[in-house]
Amino acid sequence: MQLLSAGAAETVTGSCHHLTLSGKNILIDCGLFQGRQEIEDFNYESFPFDLEKLEAVLLTHGHLDHVGRLPKLVREGYRRPIYATHTTQKIAEIVLLDAAKIQLEDYERALRKAQRNGREKKVTPPLFTDKDVTQTVSLFKTVDFAKPLQLGDVTVTYSPAGHILGSGFISVQSSEGHVIFSGDLGNAESGVQEDFRLPSSCDAVLVETTYGNRTHRPLSETLEEFRTVIKASLKTGGKVLIPSFALERAQNILFHLRNMQKQGDIPRIPIYLDSPMATKMTQLYMQGKNEFLPEVAAKLASGVDPFEPETLIYAATADESKKINDVEGQAIIIAGSGMMTGGRILHHLKHNLWRKETSLVVVGYQSEGTLGRLLVDGKKRVKIHGEEIAVKAKIHTIGGFSAHADQDDLLRWLEPTSKANVYMIHGEVAVMNEFGAVLAKAGRNAVMVQRNKTYDLRQPLNGFVPVMVDKSGRNRTGNYTE
Ligand code: ZN
């Protein structure tokens, strides 16, 4: 019963955990590292396990930081099954094709730049192409929630994790022992998706810790603020821009906007979903069945689409997107990317940020170094597509929309595993230091999993020992922490 994590160890991205149980080698997730260059460079390292001996890959959900290195795995020779729920397969395919496209565009841009200064040999090629994605998708095999999957002596069971559609946590059990992988766990109060199920008792539990040191405020407060901000924004007469992640956040925002229109809180002005990827994801959400809260499921069952306000307009093509600039009067525009680092939102920002009647409503986390963060921090001039733009728009930040469990949710989920050792993954070091202390106080034994280190999961743990971070913010594995 051995664990080797090749990602999401002392950082939040790159989920990839290799488990050896009863002689079987199983990989749980194979995600992309995202963020600072030092972290993204890990994507190019070789996998620290024997690909030929790997017998199965199990996916917890379709986010890029959980599936983004699958095409690399396949490119390097992996040909055995990749198990995932039906929805996760659909999401992963969309996400991976999009990533392949972005990587190719980035590569071509970098190559042109390098050619102009005579250094083209130094340009790193894309990690994978759409052909690798096609081959990856051909290995997908469906696993259903609560229906055990037998891999020799090892029994694998998926349970809903309430994070994004199709997301599950995974129990892996044999006569040798029982390990549970949380994947990403959902926010108990999403307003749309059902809460996560609880795990059973086990020997070892790997738990995500993204918000291990935080408590989300109640959803009702977030929605009240969202309603107030949208109403105030519409009074100024300008456009309302909502940058959003294509998956989960966009659908939840559409859901709440539809409710507000139905209740007469906001007028029937056009709402544009200007994101081909969010459009595809929204269509997937309409097919989602068992994972929604009863009132959402009932709407879907009665033929009502809860994710489609009556005034919703999908902008599919680039031309349709550009035409939104010519629309006179008020409109709400939802577009990606969520942190304003690329995508169609940039065009809307360029055309509207300099107008004082515009409102920018930020509904997601903006990490350091992104355009979104600069705007949230109050920068008065920003560069978009090489052009300097004055920021005169009103900027509103709405906290509280989160697809992740908070500290209370994590503790509640961990409760039934009270006898198990806790292996903390998918978190920043400082956050895990806080969460580890909370666990130790509750009598749990916990450790922060380090990247590329092998753990014998039967080894007893004793309380929790925090990890020191040096002055530069660099911890012992060389990852940076906020
Ligand atoms: Zn996720």
mmCIF file of N, CA, C and O in Angstrom, residues 259-322:
data_model
loop_
_atom_site.group_PDB
_atom_site.id
_atom_site.type_symbol
_atom_site.label_atom_id
_atom_site.label_comp_id
_atom_site.label_asym_id
_atom_site.label_seq_id
_atom_site.Cartn_x
_atom_site.Cartn_y
_atom_site.Cartn_z
ATOM 1 N N ASN A 259 -33.095 33.259 -12.243
ATOM 2 C CA ASN A 259 -33.988 33.422 -11.085
ATOM 3 C C ASN A 259 -34.300 34.888 -10.822
ATOM 4 O O ASN A 259 -35.434 35.253 -10.537
ATOM 5 N N MET A 260 -33.256 35.743 -10.941
ATOM 6 C CA MET A 260 -33.464 37.177 -10.686
ATOM 7 C C MET A 260 -34.421 37.784 -11.713
ATOM 8 O O MET A 260 -35.265 38.610 -11.368
ATOM 9 N N GLN A 261 -34.285 37.360 -12.963
ATOM 10 C CA GLN A 261 -35.210 37.863 -13.994
ATOM 11 C C GLN A 261 -36.629 37.382 -13.712
ATOM 12 O O GLN A 261 -37.589 38.143 -13.810
ATOM 13 N N LYS A 262 -36.736 36.115 -13.333
ATOM 14 C CA LYS A 262 -38.060 35.532 -13.046
ATOM 15 C C LYS A 262 -38.742 36.277 -11.900
ATOM 16 O O LYS A 262 -39.949 36.479 -11.895
ATOM 17 N N GLN A 263 -37.928 36.649 -10.892
ATOM 18 C CA GLN A 263 -38.486 37.338 -9.721
ATOM 19 C C GLN A 263 -38.683 38.834 -9.971
ATOM 20 O O GLN A 263 -39.101 39.562 -9.082
ATOM 21 N N GLY A 264 -38.330 39.288 -11.165
ATOM 22 C CA GLY A 264 -38.499 40.702 -11.504
ATOM 23 C C GLY A 264 -37.441 41.604 -10.892
ATOM 24 O O GLY A 264 -37.588 42.825 -10.869
ATOM 25 N N ASP A 265 -36.358 40.997 -10.361
ATOM 26 C CA ASP A 265 -35.288 41.792 -9.751
ATOM 27 C C ASP A 265 -34.476 42.555 -10.774
ATOM 28 O O ASP A 265 -33.945 43.629 -10.503
ATOM 29 N N ILE A 266 -34.300 41.953 -11.934
ATOM 30 C CA ILE A 266 -33.545 42.641 -12.997
ATOM 31 C C ILE A 266 -34.374 42.623 -14.284
ATOM 32 O O ILE A 266 -35.153 41.697 -14.518
ATOM 33 N N PRO A 267 -34.222 43.664 -15.107
ATOM 34 C CA PRO A 267 -35.041 43.750 -16.315
ATOM 35 C C PRO A 267 -34.663 42.703 -17.354
ATOM 36 O O PRO A 267 -33.616 42.068 -17.256
ATOM 37 N N ARG A 268 -35.532 42.573 -18.357
ATOM 38 C CA ARG A 268 -35.306 41.566 -19.393
ATOM 39 C C ARG A 268 -34.375 42.122 -20.483
ATOM 40 O O ARG A 268 -34.769 42.294 -21.624
ATOM 41 N N ILE A 269 -33.143 42.396 -20.080
ATOM 42 C CA ILE A 269 -32.152 42.887 -21.048
ATOM 43 C C ILE A 269 -31.365 41.682 -21.584
ATOM 44 O O ILE A 269 -31.351 40.624 -20.955
ATOM 45 N N PRO A 270 -30.706 41.824 -22.732
ATOM 46 C CA PRO A 270 -29.964 40.683 -23.282
ATOM 47 C C PRO A 270 -28.836 40.232 -22.351
ATOM 48 O O PRO A 270 -28.142 41.052 -21.755
ATOM 49 N N ILE A 271 -28.712 38.921 -22.224
ATOM 50 C CA ILE A 271 -27.592 38.334 -21.484
ATOM 51 C C ILE A 271 -26.807 37.493 -22.503
ATOM 52 O O ILE A 271 -27.354 36.566 -23.093
ATOM 53 N N TYR A 272 -25.569 37.883 -22.742
ATOM 54 C CA TYR A 272 -24.758 37.143 -23.718
ATOM 55 C C TYR A 272 -23.856 36.137 -23.009
ATOM 56 O O TYR A 272 -23.173 36.488 -22.055
ATOM 57 N N LEU A 273 -23.858 34.901 -23.497
ATOM 58 C CA LEU A 273 -22.838 33.945 -23.058
ATOM 59 C C LEU A 273 -21.843 33.882 -24.213
ATOM 60 O O LEU A 273 -22.079 33.230 -25.227
ATOM 61 N N ASP A 274 -20.748 34.642 -24.045
ATOM 62 C CA ASP A 274 -19.799 34.779 -25.151
ATOM 63 C C ASP A 274 -18.602 33.855 -24.921
ATOM 64 O O ASP A 274 -17.490 34.305 -24.662
ATOM 65 N N SER A 275 -18.845 32.564 -24.987
ATOM 66 C CA SER A 275 -17.796 31.586 -24.740
ATOM 67 C C SER A 275 -18.233 30.241 -25.322
ATOM 68 O O SER A 275 -19.163 29.623 -24.812
ATOM 69 N N PRO A 276 -17.583 29.816 -26.419
ATOM 70 C CA PRO A 276 -17.970 28.527 -27.012
ATOM 71 C C PRO A 276 -17.833 27.378 -26.001
ATOM 72 O O PRO A 276 -18.660 26.477 -25.970
ATOM 73 N N MET A 277 -16.805 27.460 -25.156
ATOM 74 C CA MET A 277 -16.601 26.376 -24.198
ATOM 75 C C MET A 277 -17.703 26.379 -23.125
ATOM 76 O O MET A 277 -18.248 25.332 -22.789
ATOM 77 N N ALA A 278 -18.042 27.569 -22.621
ATOM 78 C CA ALA A 278 -19.108 27.651 -21.616
ATOM 79 C C ALA A 278 -20.432 27.191 -22.218
ATOM 80 O O ALA A 278 -21.262 26.586 -21.541
ATOM 81 N N THR A 279 -20.619 27.475 -23.517
ATOM 82 C CA THR A 279 -21.845 27.045 -24.185
ATOM 83 C C THR A 279 -21.925 25.518 -24.204
ATOM 84 O O THR A 279 -22.959 24.933 -23.870
ATOM 85 N N LYS A 280 -20.819 24.888 -24.567
ATOM 86 C CA LYS A 280 -20.795 23.408 -24.577
ATOM 87 C C LYS A 280 -21.041 22.853 -23.178
ATOM 88 O O LYS A 280 -21.765 21.879 -23.003
ATOM 89 N N MET A 281 -20.427 23.485 -22.190
ATOM 90 C CA MET A 281 -20.585 23.004 -20.814
ATOM 91 C C MET A 281 -22.038 23.184 -20.347
ATOM 92 O O MET A 281 -22.576 22.341 -19.639
ATOM 93 N N THR A 282 -22.659 24.302 -20.765
ATOM 94 C CA THR A 282 -24.045 24.551 -20.367
ATOM 95 C C THR A 282 -24.956 23.476 -20.954
ATOM 96 O O THR A 282 -25.884 22.997 -20.308
ATOM 97 N N GLN A 283 -24.651 23.079 -22.208
ATOM 98 C CA GLN A 283 -25.440 21.993 -22.811
ATOM 99 C C GLN A 283 -25.284 20.695 -22.021
ATOM 100 O O GLN A 283 -26.240 19.948 -21.836
ATOM 101 N N LEU A 284 -24.072 20.445 -21.542
ATOM 102 C CA LEU A 284 -23.846 19.252 -20.704
ATOM 103 C C LEU A 284 -24.647 19.329 -19.412
ATOM 104 O O LEU A 284 -25.198 18.335 -18.947
ATOM 105 N N TYR A 285 -24.687 20.546 -18.838
ATOM 106 C CA TYR A 285 -25.438 20.721 -17.593
ATOM 107 C C TYR A 285 -26.917 20.405 -17.788
ATOM 108 O O TYR A 285 -27.564 19.872 -16.910
ATOM 109 N N MET A 286 -27.434 20.738 -18.987
ATOM 110 C CA MET A 286 -28.855 20.470 -19.237
ATOM 111 C C MET A 286 -29.132 18.966 -19.261
ATOM 112 O O MET A 286 -30.253 18.536 -19.054
ATOM 113 N N GLN A 287 -28.084 18.181 -19.562
ATOM 114 C CA GLN A 287 -28.282 16.724 -19.589
ATOM 115 C C GLN A 287 -28.026 16.088 -18.228
ATOM 116 O O GLN A 287 -28.273 14.909 -18.035
ATOM 117 N N GLY A 288 -27.436 16.873 -17.314
ATOM 118 C CA GLY A 288 -27.122 16.330 -15.981
ATOM 119 C C GLY A 288 -28.401 15.895 -15.299
ATOM 120 O O GLY A 288 -29.420 16.556 -15.404
ATOM 121 N N LYS A 289 -28.362 14.759 -14.629
ATOM 122 C CA LYS A 289 -29.617 14.264 -14.059
ATOM 123 C C LYS A 289 -29.571 14.197 -12.540
ATOM 124 O O LYS A 289 -30.259 14.922 -11.847
ATOM 125 N N ASN A 290 -28.733 13.317 -12.051
ATOM 126 C CA ASN A 290 -28.849 12.935 -10.635
ATOM 127 C C ASN A 290 -28.068 13.801 -9.675
ATOM 128 O O ASN A 290 -28.115 13.580 -8.484
ATOM 129 N N GLU A 291 -27.312 14.754 -10.173
ATOM 130 C CA GLU A 291 -26.396 15.435 -9.270
ATOM 131 C C GLU A 291 -26.888 16.795 -8.800
ATOM 132 O O GLU A 291 -26.204 17.486 -8.076
ATOM 133 N N PHE A 292 -28.087 17.195 -9.258
ATOM 134 C CA PHE A 292 -28.587 18.526 -8.894
ATOM 135 C C PHE A 292 -29.466 18.482 -7.650
ATOM 136 O O PHE A 292 -30.029 17.445 -7.300
ATOM 137 N N LEU A 293 -29.620 19.645 -7.037
ATOM 138 C CA LEU A 293 -30.555 19.766 -5.930
ATOM 139 C C LEU A 293 -31.962 19.444 -6.468
ATOM 140 O O LEU A 293 -32.242 19.691 -7.642
ATOM 141 N N PRO A 294 -32.845 18.914 -5.607
ATOM 142 C CA PRO A 294 -34.163 18.461 -6.090
ATOM 143 C C PRO A 294 -34.915 19.513 -6.908
ATOM 144 O O PRO A 294 -35.503 19.195 -7.945
ATOM 145 N N GLU A 295 -34.875 20.800 -6.461
ATOM 146 C CA GLU A 295 -35.663 21.816 -7.190
ATOM 147 C C GLU A 295 -35.084 22.064 -8.589
ATOM 148 O O GLU A 295 -35.826 22.347 -9.532
ATOM 149 N N VAL A 296 -33.757 21.926 -8.729
ATOM 150 C CA VAL A 296 -33.127 22.113 -10.040
ATOM 151 C C VAL A 296 -33.454 20.912 -10.929
ATOM 152 O O VAL A 296 -33.823 21.058 -12.097
ATOM 153 N N ALA A 297 -33.342 19.713 -10.343
ATOM 154 C CA ALA A 297 -33.640 18.486 -11.086
ATOM 155 C C ALA A 297 -35.099 18.485 -11.556
ATOM 156 O O ALA A 297 -35.397 18.088 -12.687
ATOM 157 N N ALA A 298 -36.000 18.978 -10.683
ATOM 158 C CA ALA A 298 -37.421 18.990 -11.036
ATOM 159 C C ALA A 298 -37.668 19.902 -12.235
ATOM 160 O O ALA A 298 -38.454 19.578 -13.133
ATOM 161 N N LYS A 299 -36.981 21.039 -12.266
ATOM 162 C CA LYS A 299 -37.133 21.973 -13.404
ATOM 163 C C LYS A 299 -36.697 21.274 -14.692
ATOM 164 O O LYS A 299 -37.387 21.310 -15.698
ATOM 165 N N LEU A 300 -35.518 20.635 -14.625
ATOM 166 C CA LEU A 300 -34.995 19.947 -15.800
ATOM 167 C C LEU A 300 -35.971 18.868 -16.264
ATOM 168 O O LEU A 300 -36.244 18.731 -17.455
ATOM 169 N N ALA A 301 -36.508 18.122 -15.291
ATOM 170 C CA ALA A 301 -37.416 17.017 -15.614
ATOM 171 C C ALA A 301 -38.683 17.538 -16.279
ATOM 172 O O ALA A 301 -39.277 16.869 -17.124
ATOM 173 N N SER A 302 -39.106 18.768 -15.897
ATOM 174 C CA SER A 302 -40.338 19.299 -16.486
ATOM 175 C C SER A 302 -40.073 20.038 -17.796
ATOM 176 O O SER A 302 -40.947 20.704 -18.337
ATOM 177 N N GLY A 303 -38.850 19.951 -18.286
ATOM 178 C CA GLY A 303 -38.543 20.535 -19.595
ATOM 179 C C GLY A 303 -38.115 21.989 -19.523
ATOM 180 O O GLY A 303 -37.927 22.641 -20.552
ATOM 181 N N VAL A 304 -37.970 22.525 -18.311
ATOM 182 C CA VAL A 304 -37.506 23.909 -18.159
ATOM 183 C C VAL A 304 -35.989 23.883 -18.040
ATOM 184 O O VAL A 304 -35.447 23.036 -17.328
ATOM 185 N N ASP A 305 -35.320 24.803 -18.724
ATOM 186 C CA ASP A 305 -33.873 24.836 -18.572
ATOM 187 C C ASP A 305 -33.483 25.867 -17.523
ATOM 188 O O ASP A 305 -33.558 27.069 -17.771
ATOM 189 N N PRO A 306 -33.063 25.418 -16.345
ATOM 190 C CA PRO A 306 -32.760 26.375 -15.269
ATOM 191 C C PRO A 306 -31.499 27.190 -15.516
ATOM 192 O O PRO A 306 -31.209 28.116 -14.766
ATOM 193 N N PHE A 307 -30.723 26.803 -16.559
ATOM 194 C CA PHE A 307 -29.464 27.519 -16.831
ATOM 195 C C PHE A 307 -29.609 28.473 -18.022
ATOM 196 O O PHE A 307 -28.631 28.960 -18.558
ATOM 197 N N GLU A 308 -30.862 28.717 -18.441
ATOM 198 C CA GLU A 308 -31.058 29.549 -19.620
ATOM 199 C C GLU A 308 -32.053 30.664 -19.337
ATOM 200 O O GLU A 308 -33.263 30.474 -19.475
ATOM 201 N N PRO A 309 -31.557 31.855 -18.935
ATOM 202 C CA PRO A 309 -32.482 32.988 -18.793
ATOM 203 C C PRO A 309 -33.181 33.215 -20.140
ATOM 204 O O PRO A 309 -32.601 32.927 -21.189
ATOM 205 N N GLU A 310 -34.408 33.754 -20.092
ATOM 206 C CA GLU A 310 -35.179 33.907 -21.339
ATOM 207 C C GLU A 310 -34.492 34.825 -22.338
ATOM 208 O O GLU A 310 -34.687 34.704 -23.539
ATOM 209 N N THR A 311 -33.685 35.755 -21.851
ATOM 210 C CA THR A 311 -33.050 36.704 -22.769
ATOM 211 C C THR A 311 -31.619 36.289 -23.124
ATOM 212 O O THR A 311 -30.832 37.092 -23.603
ATOM 213 N N LEU A 312 -31.285 35.010 -22.878
ATOM 214 C CA LEU A 312 -29.917 34.549 -23.127
ATOM 215 C C LEU A 312 -29.626 34.428 -24.623
ATOM 216 O O LEU A 312 -30.443 33.912 -25.388
ATOM 217 N N ILE A 313 -28.469 34.929 -25.020
ATOM 218 C CA ILE A 313 -28.019 34.805 -26.417
ATOM 219 C C ILE A 313 -26.640 34.151 -26.391
ATOM 220 O O ILE A 313 -25.729 34.623 -25.710
ATOM 221 N N TYR A 314 -26.507 33.046 -27.125
ATOM 222 C CA TYR A 314 -25.198 32.394 -27.205
ATOM 223 C C TYR A 314 -24.417 33.026 -28.356
ATOM 224 O O TYR A 314 -24.924 33.119 -29.471
ATOM 225 N N ALA A 315 -23.208 33.484 -28.084
ATOM 226 C CA ALA A 315 -22.346 33.978 -29.164
ATOM 227 C C ALA A 315 -21.369 32.859 -29.504
ATOM 228 O O ALA A 315 -20.421 32.615 -28.768
ATOM 229 N N ALA A 316 -21.632 32.179 -30.600
ATOM 230 C CA ALA A 316 -20.814 31.006 -30.925
ATOM 231 C C ALA A 316 -19.549 31.417 -31.678
ATOM 232 O O ALA A 316 -18.433 31.134 -31.255
ATOM 233 N N THR A 317 -19.722 32.136 -32.776
ATOM 234 C CA THR A 317 -18.573 32.451 -33.622
ATOM 235 C C THR A 317 -17.886 33.746 -33.169
ATOM 236 O O THR A 317 -18.451 34.528 -32.404
ATOM 237 N N ALA A 318 -16.678 33.946 -33.682
ATOM 238 C CA ALA A 318 -15.936 35.171 -33.368
ATOM 239 C C ALA A 318 -16.699 36.393 -33.887
ATOM 240 O O ALA A 318 -16.698 37.454 -33.247
ATOM 241 N N ASP A 319 -17.366 36.243 -35.034
ATOM 242 C CA ASP A 319 -18.149 37.350 -35.599
ATOM 243 C C ASP A 319 -19.303 37.741 -34.679
ATOM 244 O O ASP A 319 -19.542 38.923 -34.438
ATOM 245 N N GLU A 320 -19.981 36.705 -34.180
ATOM 246 C CA GLU A 320 -21.100 36.969 -33.257
ATOM 247 C C GLU A 320 -20.591 37.671 -32.005
ATOM 248 O O GLU A 320 -21.267 38.523 -31.441
ATOM 249 N N SER A 321 -19.393 37.279 -31.583
ATOM 250 C CA SER A 321 -18.792 37.906 -30.406
ATOM 251 C C SER A 321 -18.509 39.380 -30.678
ATOM 252 O O SER A 321 -18.822 40.256 -29.866
ATOM 253 N N LYS A 322 -17.911 39.659 -31.851
ATOM 254 C CA LYS A 322 -17.569 41.050 -32.192
ATOM 255 C C LYS A 322 -18.814 41.919 -32.297
ATOM 256 O O LYS A 322 -18.787 43.095 -31.952
#
